[in-house]
Coordinates of C-alpha atoms and ligand atoms in Angstrom, one line a residue:
X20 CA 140.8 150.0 144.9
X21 CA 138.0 147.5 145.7
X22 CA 135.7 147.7 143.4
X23 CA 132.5 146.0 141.9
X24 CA 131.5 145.0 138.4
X25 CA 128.8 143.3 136.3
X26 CA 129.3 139.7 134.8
X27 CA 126.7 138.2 132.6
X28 CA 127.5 134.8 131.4
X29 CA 125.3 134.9 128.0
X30 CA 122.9 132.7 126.9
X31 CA 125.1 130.6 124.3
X32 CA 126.9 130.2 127.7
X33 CA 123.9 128.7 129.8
X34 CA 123.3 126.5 126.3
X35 CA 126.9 125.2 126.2
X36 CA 126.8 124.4 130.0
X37 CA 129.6 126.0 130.4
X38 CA 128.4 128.5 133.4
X39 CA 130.5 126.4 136.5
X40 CA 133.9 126.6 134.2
X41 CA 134.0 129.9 134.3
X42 CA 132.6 131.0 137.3
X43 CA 135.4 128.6 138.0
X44 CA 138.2 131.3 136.5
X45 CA 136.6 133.9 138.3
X46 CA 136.6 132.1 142.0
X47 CA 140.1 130.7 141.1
X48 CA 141.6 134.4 140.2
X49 CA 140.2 135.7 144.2
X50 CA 137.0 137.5 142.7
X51 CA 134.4 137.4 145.3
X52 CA 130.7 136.5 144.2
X53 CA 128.4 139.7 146.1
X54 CA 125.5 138.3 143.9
X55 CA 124.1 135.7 141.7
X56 CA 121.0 135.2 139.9
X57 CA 119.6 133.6 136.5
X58 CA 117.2 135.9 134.9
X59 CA 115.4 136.0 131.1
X60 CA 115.4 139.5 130.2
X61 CA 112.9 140.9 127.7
X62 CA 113.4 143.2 124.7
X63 CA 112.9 146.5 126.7
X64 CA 115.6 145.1 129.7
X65 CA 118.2 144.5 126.9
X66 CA 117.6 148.5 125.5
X67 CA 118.8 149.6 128.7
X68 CA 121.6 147.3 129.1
X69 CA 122.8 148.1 125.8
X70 CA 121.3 151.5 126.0
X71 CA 124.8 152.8 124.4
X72 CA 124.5 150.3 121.3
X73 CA 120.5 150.5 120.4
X74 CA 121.0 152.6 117.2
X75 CA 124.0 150.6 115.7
X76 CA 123.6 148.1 113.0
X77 CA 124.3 145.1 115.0
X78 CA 121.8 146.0 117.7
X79 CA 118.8 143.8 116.6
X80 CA 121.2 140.8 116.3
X81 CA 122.2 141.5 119.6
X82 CA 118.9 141.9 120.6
X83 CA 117.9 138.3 119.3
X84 CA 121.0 136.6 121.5
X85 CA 121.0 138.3 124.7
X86 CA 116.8 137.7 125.0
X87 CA 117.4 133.9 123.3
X88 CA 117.5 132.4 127.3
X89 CA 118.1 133.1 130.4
X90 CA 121.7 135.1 131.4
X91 CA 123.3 134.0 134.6
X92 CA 124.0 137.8 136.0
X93 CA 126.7 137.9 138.6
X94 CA 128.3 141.1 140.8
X95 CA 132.2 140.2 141.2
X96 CA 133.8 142.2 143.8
X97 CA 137.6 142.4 144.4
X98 CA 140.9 145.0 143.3
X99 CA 140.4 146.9 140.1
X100 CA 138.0 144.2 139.9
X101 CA 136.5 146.2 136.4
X102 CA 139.9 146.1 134.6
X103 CA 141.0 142.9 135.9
X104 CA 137.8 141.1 134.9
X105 CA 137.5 142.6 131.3
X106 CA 141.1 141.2 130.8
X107 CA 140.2 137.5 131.7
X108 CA 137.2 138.0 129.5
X109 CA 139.5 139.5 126.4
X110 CA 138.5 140.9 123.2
X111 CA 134.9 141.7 121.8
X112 CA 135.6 139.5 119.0
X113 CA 136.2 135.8 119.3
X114 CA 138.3 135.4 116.5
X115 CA 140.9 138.7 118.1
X116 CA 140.4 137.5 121.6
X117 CA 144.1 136.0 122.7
X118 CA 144.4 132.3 124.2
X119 CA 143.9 132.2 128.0
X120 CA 140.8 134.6 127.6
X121 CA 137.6 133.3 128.0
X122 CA 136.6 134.5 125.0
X123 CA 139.8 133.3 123.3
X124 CA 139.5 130.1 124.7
X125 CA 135.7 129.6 124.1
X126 CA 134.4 131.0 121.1
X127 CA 136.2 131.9 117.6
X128 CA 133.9 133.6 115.4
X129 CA 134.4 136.8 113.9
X130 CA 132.6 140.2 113.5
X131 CA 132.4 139.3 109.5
X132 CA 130.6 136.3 109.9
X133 CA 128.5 137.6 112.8
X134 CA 127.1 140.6 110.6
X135 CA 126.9 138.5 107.1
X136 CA 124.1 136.3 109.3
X137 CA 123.2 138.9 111.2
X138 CA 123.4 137.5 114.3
X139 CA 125.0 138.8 117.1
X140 CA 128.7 138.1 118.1
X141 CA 128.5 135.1 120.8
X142 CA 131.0 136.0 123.4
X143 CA 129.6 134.2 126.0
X144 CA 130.3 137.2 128.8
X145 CA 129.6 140.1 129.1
X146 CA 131.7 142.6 131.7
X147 CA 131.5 146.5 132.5
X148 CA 133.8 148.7 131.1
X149 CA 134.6 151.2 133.0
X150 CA 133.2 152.3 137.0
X151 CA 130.5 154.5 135.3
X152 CA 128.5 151.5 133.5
X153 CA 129.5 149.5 136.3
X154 CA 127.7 151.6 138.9
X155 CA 124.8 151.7 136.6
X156 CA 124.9 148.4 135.5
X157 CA 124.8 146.9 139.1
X158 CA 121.9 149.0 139.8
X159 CA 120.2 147.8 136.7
X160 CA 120.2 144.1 137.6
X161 CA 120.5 144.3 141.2
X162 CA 119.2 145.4 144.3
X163 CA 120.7 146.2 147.9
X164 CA 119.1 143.4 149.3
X165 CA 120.5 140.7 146.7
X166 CA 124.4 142.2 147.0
X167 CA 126.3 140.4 149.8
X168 CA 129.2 141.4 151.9
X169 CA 130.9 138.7 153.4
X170 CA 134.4 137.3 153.7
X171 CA 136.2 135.1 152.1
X172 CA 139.4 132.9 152.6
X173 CA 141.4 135.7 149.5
X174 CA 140.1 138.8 151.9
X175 CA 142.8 137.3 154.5
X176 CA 145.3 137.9 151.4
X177 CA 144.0 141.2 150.1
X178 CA 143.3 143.0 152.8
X179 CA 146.0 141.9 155.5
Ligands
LIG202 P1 131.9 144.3 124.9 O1 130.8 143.2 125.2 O2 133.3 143.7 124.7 O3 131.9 145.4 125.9 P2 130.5 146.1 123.1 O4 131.2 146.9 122.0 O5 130.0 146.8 124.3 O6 131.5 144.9 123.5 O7 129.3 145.3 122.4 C1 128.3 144.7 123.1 C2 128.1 143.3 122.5 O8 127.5 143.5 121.2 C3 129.3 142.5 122.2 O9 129.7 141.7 123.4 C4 128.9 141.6 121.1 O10 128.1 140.5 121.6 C5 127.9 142.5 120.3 N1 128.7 143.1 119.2 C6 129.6 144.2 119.3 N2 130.0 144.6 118.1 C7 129.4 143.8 117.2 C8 129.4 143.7 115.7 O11 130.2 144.4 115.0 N3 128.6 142.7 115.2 C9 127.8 141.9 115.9 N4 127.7 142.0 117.2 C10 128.5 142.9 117.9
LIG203 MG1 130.5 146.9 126.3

């Protein structure tokens, strides 16, 4: 099934540069790109983003690293494209995330040391879970008007 998801490459990943390398993966793997844009969100925008996590422990370091700087918030479209793009992201934690993953391949810090400094867990990406966040999540950071449908040179592989 086509579907669409939410990306948000994270702040630590706009600091590390590191935004074109894995949009890179992404383009590379046949995702199409509907929408694109860099935004700064603000305490309030990152409660309803993280609306399921606000009462945990970890929230307010979350809090601190997803408001640090601006995200760079994408819409990939493409088959099973929520359960395909959470596998090339991998594991919440860096240090359990396999090679090959972008979050094994990028990061390597664990829970432990996140919550001893009580920062949050940089994981550079975020990805909905399953279609229900993903409908809502879309609809948070996007409207109609900035989701594109268009073709790409995959579609002729995909869908023919
Ligand atoms: P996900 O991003 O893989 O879906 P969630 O459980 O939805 O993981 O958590 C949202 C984000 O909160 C994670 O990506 C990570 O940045 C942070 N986080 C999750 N669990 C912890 C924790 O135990 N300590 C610190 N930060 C955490
Ligand atoms: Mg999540």
């Amino acid at each position: 099934m086509i579907e669409r998801t939410l990306v948000l490459l994270k702040p630590d990943t706009v600091q590390r540069c590191f935004m074109g390398e894995i949009i890179s993966r992404f383009e590379k793997a046949g995702f199409k790109i509907v929408g694109c844009k860099m935004v700064w969100i603000d305490k309030d925008f990152s409660k309803q983003h993280y609306e399921e996590h606000v009462e945990k422990d970890f929230y307010p370091g979350l809090e601190n690293m997803i408001t640090d700087g601006p995200v760079l918030a994408m819409v990939l479209e493409g088959v099973d494209a929520i359960e395909n793009v959470r596998k090339m992201v991998g594991a919440t934690e860096p240090k359990a995330s396999a090679p090959g993953t972008i979050r094994g391949d990028y990061a390597h810090i664990s829970y432990g040391h996140a919550d001893e400094n009580k920062i949050g867990v940089k994981n550079l990406i975020h990805a909905s879970d399953i279609p229900e966040n993903a409908k809502k999540e879309v609809s948070l950071w996007f409207t109609e008007k900035e989701l594109h449908s268009y073709k790409t040179v995959h579609d002729a592989h995909i869908l023919e």
